[in-house]
Amino acid sequence: MDISEIQEQIRRLKEEKDFCILVHAYQGHEIWEVADYVGDSYGLAVNATKTQRKNVIMCGVRFMAETVKTLSPEKRVFLSNPMAGCPMADQMTAEDVIRLKKEHPGYDVCAYINTTAELKTQCDVIVTSSSAVKILKNYPSDKIIFVPDPNLGGWVKDRMPEKDFVLVKGGCPTHMNMKPSDIKKVKKEHPNALLLAHPECLSEVVGMADYVGSTTGIMDYAKESDAGEFIIATEQSIVEHLQIMAPTKKFYLASIMAVCHNMKVTSLMDVLNVLKGQGGEEIIMDKALIEESRRPIDRMIELGG
Ligand code: 13P
Ligand code: SF4
């Protein structure tokens, strides 16, 4: 079978079996082409609640599939490749959050959506990269423990000096792999290119950027900008997507190290195998876990609009 034949089978089976395919922006373009919705973490969470389909396939990583199940417990939700985790989400446990709350009485806990469902049960509000500033500006408390990403947390903190933030150690290995020296080298080669960076990048890299935003934010900025050349400081797949979407513009990868192997593990055949009932993993969560982890996610949607 060639790629277009596999895609054809996926499109036919998803209609026959009442599936919706949600795809994170870091997936390969051949997977984008069979999606009902492609987007950043916030867009995926919101669109998960809108689909009328009985079944959902998440092409992304585990915490994204858990979020879909939490928001739509009546649906059957499948992670297309069970190996797709998120190393940052695995850096912290619910017990770590309980300990932090004891160390900082009077502080509310804000977790990045890139966390496990168990950890979310101990939190007051969830944010994504595209919604964090808006949500925390609207959030009633001024004392916030932000987990687990100190890079996103630091970027948000700088935008609201009136609030007091507790940050922790950790972060996304893929984004932290891009060093300021890598950026300087690419900038020297392409002096007219604008630097577009994800807030999971190191603060030195974010500080050099012309635009900082989520994956969707970066893609929208590059498409709409009058500029013709861009250095992309996020997972490398975004360079390929932008090359396809805006073929008259030039896109350069900030660093060869900007690869998320977890996002890369899903193949088109994995998606087909879920539809055939021969692969993937159905996300099973008990009622209490769904109810407790949903509370801060609902708060995110309420404050994020
Ligand atoms: P966004 O798509 O929300 O920008 O998140 C990036 C990411 O690292 C997802 O794991
Ligand atoms: Fe996790 Fe980073 Fe990969 Fe996103 S890019 S899934 S945050 S490791």
PDB file of C-alpha atoms in Angstrom, residues 2-3 14 27 30 34 89 106 119 121 124-125 129 155 168 185 191-192 203 220 224 231 260 268 275 280 284 289:
ATOM      1  CA  ASP A   2       1.238   3.515  -0.699  1.00  0.00           C
ATOM      2  CA  ILE A   3       0.610   6.532   1.556  1.00  0.00           C
ATOM      3  CA  LYS A  14     -13.349   6.680  10.346  1.00  0.00           C
ATOM      4  CA  GLN A  27       2.712  15.060  13.959  1.00  0.00           C
ATOM      5  CA  GLU A  30       0.745  12.652   6.226  1.00  0.00           C
ATOM      6  CA  VAL A  34      -6.366  12.592   7.677  1.00  0.00           C
ATOM      7  CA  ALA A  89       4.759  15.260  32.034  1.00  0.00           C
ATOM      8  CA  GLY A 106      -1.610  30.074  50.753  1.00  0.00           C
ATOM      9  CA  LEU A 119      -1.119  15.374  39.038  1.00  0.00           C
ATOM     10  CA  THR A 121      -6.215  16.276  40.623  1.00  0.00           C
ATOM     11  CA  ASP A 124      -6.397  24.618  40.948  1.00  0.00           C
ATOM     12  CA  VAL A 125      -6.057  25.574  37.300  1.00  0.00           C
ATOM     13  CA  SER A 129       1.258  27.721  26.160  1.00  0.00           C
ATOM     14  CA  TRP A 155       8.034  33.605  30.627  1.00  0.00           C
ATOM     15  CA  VAL A 168      10.369  24.173  39.965  1.00  0.00           C
ATOM     16  CA  LYS A 185      24.817  30.457  14.505  1.00  0.00           C
ATOM     17  CA  PRO A 191      20.528  37.736   9.358  1.00  0.00           C
ATOM     18  CA  ASN A 192      17.158  38.874   7.933  1.00  0.00           C
ATOM     19  CA  SER A 203      14.795  32.015  28.699  1.00  0.00           C
ATOM     20  CA  ASP A 220      -0.232  31.772  12.288  1.00  0.00           C
ATOM     21  CA  GLU A 224       0.419  36.264   8.265  1.00  0.00           C
ATOM     22  CA  ILE A 231      14.045  30.724  12.207  1.00  0.00           C
ATOM     23  CA  CYS A 260      10.599  15.118  20.095  1.00  0.00           C
ATOM     24  CA  LEU A 268      -0.107   6.442   9.616  1.00  0.00           C
ATOM     25  CA  LEU A 275      -9.583   1.941  13.205  1.00  0.00           C
ATOM     26  CA  GLY A 280      -3.416   1.773  19.824  1.00  0.00           C
ATOM     27  CA  ILE A 284      -9.383   3.966  30.691  1.00  0.00           C
ATOM     28  CA  LEU A 289      -9.902  10.465  38.538  1.00  0.00           C
TER      29      LEU A 289
END
